[in-house]
Amino acid sequence: MQDESSLTNNPQLKALCHSALTELAEKSQSMRVAIIATMDGFPLASLNLDPTESRRVTAMSAAFSGLSTRIIQELQLPSLEGAVLESSEGLVLCRQISNNLMPLVLLVVTGKDENYGFALLAVKRTAVELGESLNALKLSASAS
Amino acid sequence: MSESTGKSSVSSLKHICQTRLDDLVRSVEGLQMAIIASDNGFPLASINLDSREGRRVTTLGSSLTDSARKVCSELNLVGLHSATLETDTGMALCRLVDNKVLPMLLMVIIEGDAGGYVQWSVRKCATDLAYSLNQLAVSGKGEGETVQPV
């Protein structure tokens, strides 16, 4: 695995993440915010958030993700795949992006009119497709 | 409230919770355990859990909802209803039971392919429970209830 700090500054990686978020926004009915970040809270790409807000949100989601993982371990359940928070004003969907480069997380906030099942499916699909693209990116980097 | 009245209202509260959980178990396949607790972590009714495990699980559920509330608040979202953790083989679901008697949590662990039906059933269980508790509040048996560790 490559050095994480060099990876988070990689423009190719950032462009890939940004394009995944843009595609997701096109499919979604009422997406408000979307971020891709490292598991320790460093934002790689975001939609509808300024950089300061991105850091604040990803730091909070990293803390939530850490607690969720701990709860899953305590309950003796297998590894965490994602989390969904349902509120009166919308959904927060958080999904691990499984890949060979580094642990990443996709966080999406929707409006209250979003369909739960559709949003969940779209976020799951984006995470899987992005994971595959990141693995391919690693292959191309190794080949060069 | 006299001591005997207090005891009877707590027991009717626990009875309502246990009845709703029994209904949930009958309607959902793959339910590993379920518990209803006050939102500060005191168990009221459970399925497939002893009392010690029950307290551990409700503490976890309470921390999860607390953390979820903070995330929602950071994102300017108010009124958390539920927090769901998904794993490879199932899910842990924590749902707030909004009622006039006592803020409560319904926590469920499901194994297997937990689809939309499970989400719907848990939501229905929480709504039905809230309705029953509000009826209890109207009849004056449970209003202002405080639950202490058993």
mmCIF file of C-alpha atoms in Angstrom:
data_model
loop_
_atom_site.group_PDB
_atom_site.id
_atom_site.type_symbol
_atom_site.label_atom_id
_atom_site.label_comp_id
_atom_site.label_asym_id
_atom_site.label_seq_id
_atom_site.Cartn_x
_atom_site.Cartn_y
_atom_site.Cartn_z
ATOM 1 C CA MET A 1 0.000 0.000 0.000
ATOM 2 C CA GLN A 2 1.322 3.473 -0.913
ATOM 3 C CA ASP A 3 2.011 6.325 1.523
ATOM 4 C CA GLU A 4 -1.394 7.705 2.563
ATOM 5 C CA SER A 5 -0.417 11.408 2.550
ATOM 6 C CA SER A 6 0.852 11.181 -1.048
ATOM 7 C CA LEU A 7 -2.315 9.352 -2.055
ATOM 8 C CA THR A 8 -4.674 11.954 -0.570
ATOM 9 C CA ASN A 9 -2.947 14.635 -2.679
ATOM 10 C CA ASN A 10 -3.068 12.560 -5.844
ATOM 11 C CA PRO A 11 -5.073 14.596 -8.438
ATOM 12 C CA GLN A 12 -6.111 11.446 -10.320
ATOM 13 C CA LEU A 13 -7.612 9.998 -7.146
ATOM 14 C CA LYS A 14 -9.388 13.240 -6.299
ATOM 15 C CA ALA A 15 -10.790 13.517 -9.839
ATOM 16 C CA LEU A 16 -12.072 9.941 -9.665
ATOM 17 C CA CYS A 17 -13.795 10.611 -6.331
ATOM 18 C CA HIS A 18 -15.291 13.858 -7.600
ATOM 19 C CA SER A 19 -16.656 12.221 -10.726
ATOM 20 C CA ALA A 20 -18.239 9.455 -8.599
ATOM 21 C CA LEU A 21 -19.982 12.103 -6.481
ATOM 22 C CA THR A 22 -21.188 14.021 -9.551
ATOM 23 C CA GLU A 23 -22.660 10.842 -11.059
ATOM 24 C CA LEU A 24 -24.368 10.046 -7.754
ATOM 25 C CA ALA A 25 -25.847 13.562 -7.572
ATOM 26 C CA GLU A 26 -27.284 13.144 -11.078
ATOM 27 C CA LYS A 27 -29.094 9.950 -10.015
ATOM 28 C CA SER A 28 -30.352 11.297 -6.714
ATOM 29 C CA GLN A 29 -33.700 13.063 -6.251
ATOM 30 C CA SER A 30 -32.700 15.396 -3.417
ATOM 31 C CA MET A 31 -29.036 15.017 -2.497
ATOM 32 C CA ARG A 32 -27.903 17.886 -0.287
ATOM 33 C CA VAL A 33 -24.309 17.034 0.539
ATOM 34 C CA ALA A 34 -21.842 14.297 -0.464
ATOM 35 C CA ILE A 35 -18.283 13.708 0.681
ATOM 36 C CA ILE A 36 -15.612 11.096 0.149
ATOM 37 C CA ALA A 37 -13.033 11.051 2.927
ATOM 38 C CA THR A 38 -10.388 8.852 4.458
ATOM 39 C CA MET A 39 -11.453 6.869 7.526
ATOM 40 C CA ASP A 40 -9.502 9.269 9.731
ATOM 41 C CA GLY A 41 -11.495 12.256 8.463
ATOM 42 C CA PHE A 42 -9.452 13.797 5.625
ATOM 43 C CA PRO A 43 -11.780 14.933 2.787
ATOM 44 C CA LEU A 44 -10.856 13.929 -0.771
ATOM 45 C CA ALA A 45 -13.875 15.256 -2.670
ATOM 46 C CA SER A 46 -17.123 16.936 -1.739
ATOM 47 C CA LEU A 47 -20.272 18.386 -3.270
ATOM 48 C CA ASN A 48 -22.132 21.411 -1.886
ATOM 49 C CA LEU A 49 -19.692 22.000 0.982
ATOM 50 C CA ASP A 50 -16.836 24.450 1.404
ATOM 51 C CA PRO A 51 -13.456 23.004 2.554
ATOM 52 C CA THR A 52 -13.850 24.127 6.188
ATOM 53 C CA GLU A 53 -17.294 22.562 6.446
ATOM 54 C CA SER A 54 -16.019 19.397 4.734
ATOM 55 C CA ARG A 55 -13.348 18.930 7.409
ATOM 56 C CA ARG A 56 -15.831 19.522 10.223
ATOM 57 C CA VAL A 57 -18.313 17.016 8.796
ATOM 58 C CA THR A 58 -15.717 14.371 7.942
ATOM 59 C CA ALA A 59 -14.161 14.673 11.407
ATOM 60 C CA MET A 60 -17.572 14.071 12.957
ATOM 61 C CA SER A 61 -18.337 11.185 10.613
ATOM 62 C CA ALA A 62 -14.927 9.625 11.364
ATOM 63 C CA ALA A 63 -15.777 9.741 15.080
ATOM 64 C CA PHE A 64 -19.205 8.213 14.375
ATOM 65 C CA SER A 65 -17.631 5.550 12.189
ATOM 66 C CA GLY A 66 -15.154 4.667 14.945
ATOM 67 C CA LEU A 67 -17.939 4.309 17.502
ATOM 68 C CA SER A 68 -20.049 2.246 15.063
ATOM 69 C CA THR A 69 -17.143 -0.134 14.451
ATOM 70 C CA ARG A 70 -16.645 -0.523 18.197
ATOM 71 C CA ILE A 71 -20.361 -1.238 18.709
ATOM 72 C CA ILE A 72 -20.318 -3.842 15.941
ATOM 73 C CA GLN A 73 -17.333 -5.542 17.631
ATOM 74 C CA GLU A 74 -19.072 -5.454 21.027
ATOM 75 C CA LEU A 75 -22.144 -7.070 19.501
ATOM 76 C CA GLN A 76 -19.883 -9.705 17.913
ATOM 77 C CA LEU A 77 -21.152 -8.928 14.431
ATOM 78 C CA PRO A 78 -18.976 -9.119 11.302
ATOM 79 C CA SER A 79 -17.320 -6.060 9.807
ATOM 80 C CA LEU A 80 -19.237 -2.796 9.386
ATOM 81 C CA GLU A 81 -20.362 -1.992 5.836
ATOM 82 C CA GLY A 82 -22.274 1.213 6.429
ATOM 83 C CA ALA A 83 -24.618 3.251 8.545
ATOM 84 C CA VAL A 84 -27.875 5.105 7.909
ATOM 85 C CA LEU A 85 -29.282 7.851 10.105
ATOM 86 C CA GLU A 86 -32.910 8.770 9.550
ATOM 87 C CA SER A 87 -34.116 12.189 10.665
ATOM 88 C CA SER A 88 -37.224 14.317 10.107
ATOM 89 C CA GLU A 89 -35.322 16.422 7.577
ATOM 90 C CA GLY A 90 -33.521 13.733 5.626
ATOM 91 C CA LEU A 91 -31.151 10.779 5.601
ATOM 92 C CA VAL A 92 -27.445 10.489 6.329
ATOM 93 C CA LEU A 93 -25.940 7.529 4.505
ATOM 94 C CA CYS A 94 -22.422 6.452 5.295
ATOM 95 C CA ARG A 95 -20.707 3.664 3.360
ATOM 96 C CA GLN A 96 -17.238 2.124 3.531
ATOM 97 C CA ILE A 97 -15.469 2.080 0.152
ATOM 98 C CA SER A 98 -13.636 -1.196 0.038
ATOM 99 C CA ASN A 99 -10.440 -0.915 -2.066
ATOM 100 C CA ASN A 100 -6.727 -1.753 -2.119
ATOM 101 C CA LEU A 101 -5.414 1.814 -1.826
ATOM 102 C CA MET A 102 -6.698 3.071 1.520
ATOM 103 C CA PRO A 103 -9.821 2.836 3.667
ATOM 104 C CA LEU A 104 -12.320 5.430 2.447
ATOM 105 C CA VAL A 105 -15.825 6.406 3.369
ATOM 106 C CA LEU A 106 -18.672 7.905 1.329
ATOM 107 C CA LEU A 107 -21.071 10.156 3.217
ATOM 108 C CA VAL A 108 -24.294 11.395 1.632
ATOM 109 C CA VAL A 109 -26.985 13.655 3.095
ATOM 110 C CA THR A 110 -30.360 13.708 1.377
ATOM 111 C CA GLY A 111 -33.474 15.855 1.727
ATOM 112 C CA LYS A 112 -36.617 14.579 3.435
ATOM 113 C CA ASP A 113 -38.306 13.659 0.143
ATOM 114 C CA GLU A 114 -35.661 11.084 -0.781
ATOM 115 C CA ASN A 115 -36.757 7.470 -1.082
ATOM 116 C CA TYR A 116 -34.897 5.412 1.541
ATOM 117 C CA GLY A 117 -34.429 2.265 -0.553
ATOM 118 C CA PHE A 118 -33.417 4.118 -3.682
ATOM 119 C CA ALA A 119 -30.901 6.299 -1.837
ATOM 120 C CA LEU A 120 -29.401 3.264 -0.104
ATOM 121 C CA LEU A 121 -29.073 1.375 -3.381
ATOM 122 C CA ALA A 122 -27.495 4.347 -5.182
ATOM 123 C CA VAL A 123 -24.953 4.900 -2.391
ATOM 124 C CA LYS A 124 -24.091 1.178 -2.210
ATOM 125 C CA ARG A 125 -23.608 1.022 -5.974
ATOM 126 C CA THR A 126 -21.445 4.152 -6.030
ATOM 127 C CA ALA A 127 -19.242 2.754 -3.241
ATOM 128 C CA VAL A 128 -18.764 -0.558 -5.073
ATOM 129 C CA GLU A 129 -18.046 1.100 -8.439
ATOM 130 C CA LEU A 130 -15.645 3.589 -6.899
ATOM 131 C CA GLY A 131 -13.862 0.766 -5.068
ATOM 132 C CA GLU A 132 -13.411 -1.068 -8.377
ATOM 133 C CA SER A 133 -12.141 2.101 -10.098
ATOM 134 C CA LEU A 134 -9.656 2.689 -7.267
ATOM 135 C CA ASN A 135 -8.375 -0.860 -7.571
ATOM 136 C CA ALA A 136 -7.933 -0.336 -11.306
ATOM 137 C CA LEU A 137 -6.131 2.947 -10.578
ATOM 138 C CA LYS A 138 -3.686 1.069 -8.391
ATOM 139 C CA LEU A 139 -3.136 -1.476 -11.143
ATOM 140 C CA SER A 140 -2.370 1.287 -13.672
ATOM 141 C CA ALA A 141 -0.008 2.977 -11.181
ATOM 142 C CA SER A 142 1.825 -0.344 -10.616
ATOM 143 C CA ALA A 143 2.048 -0.982 -14.361
ATOM 144 C CA SER A 144 3.584 2.448 -15.101
ATOM 145 C CA MET B 1 -47.921 8.893 43.365
ATOM 146 C CA SER B 2 -48.064 6.099 45.981
ATOM 147 C CA GLU B 3 -45.505 3.270 45.910
ATOM 148 C CA SER B 4 -48.070 0.664 44.816
ATOM 149 C CA THR B 5 -49.425 2.920 42.044
ATOM 150 C CA GLY B 6 -45.861 3.586 40.885
ATOM 151 C CA LYS B 7 -45.085 -0.148 40.780
ATOM 152 C CA SER B 8 -48.252 -0.943 38.851
ATOM 153 C CA SER B 9 -47.563 1.791 36.277
ATOM 154 C CA VAL B 10 -43.993 0.554 35.753
ATOM 155 C CA SER B 11 -45.244 -2.997 35.364
ATOM 156 C CA SER B 12 -47.903 -1.901 32.838
ATOM 157 C CA LEU B 13 -45.178 0.009 30.983
ATOM 158 C CA LYS B 14 -42.977 -3.099 30.889
ATOM 159 C CA HIS B 15 -45.941 -5.263 29.880
ATOM 160 C CA ILE B 16 -46.755 -3.001 26.921
ATOM 161 C CA CYS B 17 -43.097 -3.044 25.805
ATOM 162 C CA GLN B 18 -42.838 -6.835 26.097
ATOM 163 C CA THR B 19 -46.097 -7.336 24.145
ATOM 164 C CA ARG B 20 -44.829 -5.157 21.294
ATOM 165 C CA LEU B 21 -41.511 -7.018 21.180
ATOM 166 C CA ASP B 22 -43.328 -10.373 21.079
ATOM 167 C CA ASP B 23 -45.372 -9.095 18.121
ATOM 168 C CA LEU B 24 -42.174 -7.993 16.379
ATOM 169 C CA VAL B 25 -40.483 -11.383 16.862
ATOM 170 C CA ARG B 26 -43.477 -13.129 15.331
ATOM 171 C CA SER B 27 -43.406 -10.914 12.242
ATOM 172 C CA VAL B 28 -39.663 -10.825 11.461
ATOM 173 C CA GLU B 29 -37.381 -13.689 10.494
ATOM 174 C CA GLY B 30 -33.756 -13.837 11.631
ATOM 175 C CA LEU B 31 -34.207 -11.593 14.649
ATOM 176 C CA GLN B 32 -31.274 -12.361 16.965
ATOM 177 C CA MET B 33 -32.272 -10.103 19.800
ATOM 178 C CA ALA B 34 -34.446 -7.099 20.541
ATOM 179 C CA ILE B 35 -34.633 -4.762 23.470
ATOM 180 C CA ILE B 36 -36.620 -1.717 24.554
ATOM 181 C CA ALA B 37 -34.945 0.631 26.999
ATOM 182 C CA SER B 38 -35.234 4.145 28.319
ATOM 183 C CA ASP B 39 -33.038 6.479 26.241
ATOM 184 C CA ASN B 40 -30.557 6.737 29.107
ATOM 185 C CA GLY B 41 -29.968 2.988 28.918
ATOM 186 C CA PHE B 42 -32.246 1.156 31.380
ATOM 187 C CA PRO B 43 -33.792 -1.995 29.875
ATOM 188 C CA LEU B 44 -37.604 -2.351 30.024
ATOM 189 C CA ALA B 45 -38.238 -5.462 27.931
ATOM 190 C CA SER B 46 -36.096 -7.800 25.881
ATOM 191 C CA ILE B 47 -36.018 -10.905 23.701
ATOM 192 C CA ASN B 48 -33.102 -13.398 23.727
ATOM 193 C CA LEU B 49 -31.054 -11.405 26.258
ATOM 194 C CA ASP B 50 -30.290 -11.886 29.935
ATOM 195 C CA SER B 51 -30.388 -8.789 32.161
ATOM 196 C CA ARG B 52 -26.602 -8.262 32.204
ATOM 197 C CA GLU B 53 -26.325 -8.492 28.420
ATOM 198 C CA GLY B 54 -29.398 -6.293 28.158
ATOM 199 C CA ARG B 55 -27.716 -3.470 30.029
ATOM 200 C CA ARG B 56 -24.570 -3.765 27.929
ATOM 201 C CA VAL B 57 -26.571 -3.637 24.685
ATOM 202 C CA THR B 58 -28.728 -0.702 25.788
ATOM 203 C CA THR B 59 -25.627 1.244 26.795
ATOM 204 C CA LEU B 60 -24.257 0.671 23.291
ATOM 205 C CA GLY B 61 -27.573 1.715 21.743
ATOM 206 C CA SER B 62 -27.681 4.816 23.884
ATOM 207 C CA SER B 63 -24.118 5.816 22.828
ATOM 208 C CA LEU B 64 -24.964 5.150 19.189
ATOM 209 C CA THR B 65 -28.047 7.396 19.200
ATOM 210 C CA ASP B 66 -26.201 10.084 21.123
ATOM 211 C CA SER B 67 -23.396 10.099 18.556
ATOM 212 C CA ALA B 68 -25.928 9.958 15.681
ATOM 213 C CA ARG B 69 -27.691 13.029 17.132
ATOM 214 C CA LYS B 70 -24.379 14.905 17.129
ATOM 215 C CA VAL B 71 -23.693 13.989 13.487
ATOM 216 C CA CYS B 72 -27.218 15.122 12.500
ATOM 217 C CA SER B 73 -26.793 18.339 14.432
ATOM 218 C CA GLU B 74 -23.480 19.042 12.612
ATOM 219 C CA LEU B 75 -25.373 18.585 9.357
ATOM 220 C CA ASN B 76 -28.234 20.841 10.511
ATOM 221 C CA LEU B 77 -30.704 17.959 10.565
ATOM 222 C CA VAL B 78 -33.155 17.854 13.450
ATOM 223 C CA GLY B 79 -35.358 15.050 14.786
ATOM 224 C CA LEU B 80 -33.342 11.838 14.674
ATOM 225 C CA HIS B 81 -35.629 8.806 14.213
ATOM 226 C CA SER B 82 -33.200 5.917 13.822
ATOM 227 C CA ALA B 83 -29.614 4.790 13.404
ATOM 228 C CA THR B 84 -28.857 1.614 11.471
ATOM 229 C CA LEU B 85 -25.517 -0.168 11.264
ATOM 230 C CA GLU B 86 -25.161 -2.613 8.379
ATOM 231 C CA THR B 87 -22.752 -5.532 8.329
ATOM 232 C CA ASP B 88 -21.957 -8.314 5.831
ATOM 233 C CA THR B 89 -24.570 -10.594 7.381
ATOM 234 C CA GLY B 90 -27.213 -8.394 8.931
ATOM 235 C CA MET B 91 -27.868 -5.168 10.774
ATOM 236 C CA ALA B 92 -28.175 -3.492 14.160
ATOM 237 C CA LEU B 93 -31.069 -1.074 14.218
ATOM 238 C CA CYS B 94 -31.752 1.512 16.875
ATOM 239 C CA ARG B 95 -35.046 3.396 16.714
ATOM 240 C CA LEU B 96 -36.315 6.154 18.987
ATOM 241 C CA VAL B 97 -39.808 5.657 20.389
ATOM 242 C CA ASP B 98 -41.352 9.109 20.488
ATOM 243 C CA ASN B 99 -44.057 9.131 23.187
ATOM 244 C CA LYS B 100 -45.487 11.176 26.075
ATOM 245 C CA VAL B 101 -44.471 8.803 28.886
ATOM 246 C CA LEU B 102 -40.736 8.217 28.639
ATOM 247 C CA PRO B 103 -38.135 8.680 25.867
ATOM 248 C CA MET B 104 -37.308 5.134 24.738
ATOM 249 C CA LEU B 105 -35.094 3.210 22.344
ATOM 250 C CA LEU B 106 -35.951 0.078 20.427
ATOM 251 C CA MET B 107 -32.822 -1.851 19.483
ATOM 252 C CA VAL B 108 -32.890 -4.866 17.183
ATOM 253 C CA ILE B 109 -30.196 -7.130 15.760
ATOM 254 C CA ILE B 110 -31.112 -9.035 12.622
ATOM 255 C CA GLU B 111 -29.130 -11.762 10.933
ATOM 256 C CA GLY B 112 -29.523 -12.618 7.261
ATOM 257 C CA ASP B 113 -30.679 -10.616 4.306
ATOM 258 C CA ALA B 114 -32.502 -7.873 6.182
ATOM 259 C CA GLY B 115 -34.540 -6.093 3.548
ATOM 260 C CA GLY B 116 -37.014 -3.248 3.630
ATOM 261 C CA TYR B 117 -39.606 -5.396 5.416
ATOM 262 C CA VAL B 118 -37.479 -5.464 8.564
ATOM 263 C CA GLN B 119 -37.128 -1.689 8.540
ATOM 264 C CA TRP B 120 -40.870 -1.350 8.067
ATOM 265 C CA SER B 121 -41.639 -3.849 10.870
ATOM 266 C CA VAL B 122 -39.327 -2.117 13.334
ATOM 267 C CA ARG B 123 -40.801 1.265 12.450
ATOM 268 C CA LYS B 124 -44.318 -0.139 12.908
ATOM 269 C CA CYS B 125 -43.338 -1.668 16.246
ATOM 270 C CA ALA B 126 -42.015 1.711 17.461
ATOM 271 C CA THR B 127 -45.137 3.547 16.202
ATOM 272 C CA ASP B 128 -47.514 1.025 17.807
ATOM 273 C CA LEU B 129 -45.559 1.176 21.050
ATOM 274 C CA ALA B 130 -45.675 4.983 21.058
ATOM 275 C CA TYR B 131 -49.441 4.840 20.473
ATOM 276 C CA SER B 132 -49.951 2.424 23.399
ATOM 277 C CA LEU B 133 -47.739 4.534 25.662
ATOM 278 C CA ASN B 134 -49.617 7.700 24.741
ATOM 279 C CA GLN B 135 -52.870 5.919 25.618
ATOM 280 C CA LEU B 136 -51.289 5.027 28.963
ATOM 281 C CA ALA B 137 -50.368 8.681 29.460
ATOM 282 C CA VAL B 138 -53.938 9.756 28.681
ATOM 283 C CA SER B 139 -55.240 7.297 31.274
ATOM 284 C CA GLY B 140 -52.746 8.875 33.704
ATOM 285 C CA LYS B 141 -50.916 5.673 34.625
ATOM 286 C CA GLY B 142 -47.499 6.329 33.194
ATOM 287 C CA GLU B 143 -47.023 10.085 32.792
ATOM 288 C CA GLY B 144 -43.787 11.459 34.190
ATOM 289 C CA GLU B 145 -42.431 7.946 34.703
ATOM 290 C CA THR B 146 -38.897 7.552 35.982
ATOM 291 C CA VAL B 147 -37.221 4.214 35.416
ATOM 292 C CA GLN B 148 -34.591 3.066 37.836
ATOM 293 C CA PRO B 149 -32.102 0.218 37.407
ATOM 294 C CA VAL B 150 -33.671 -3.160 38.243
#
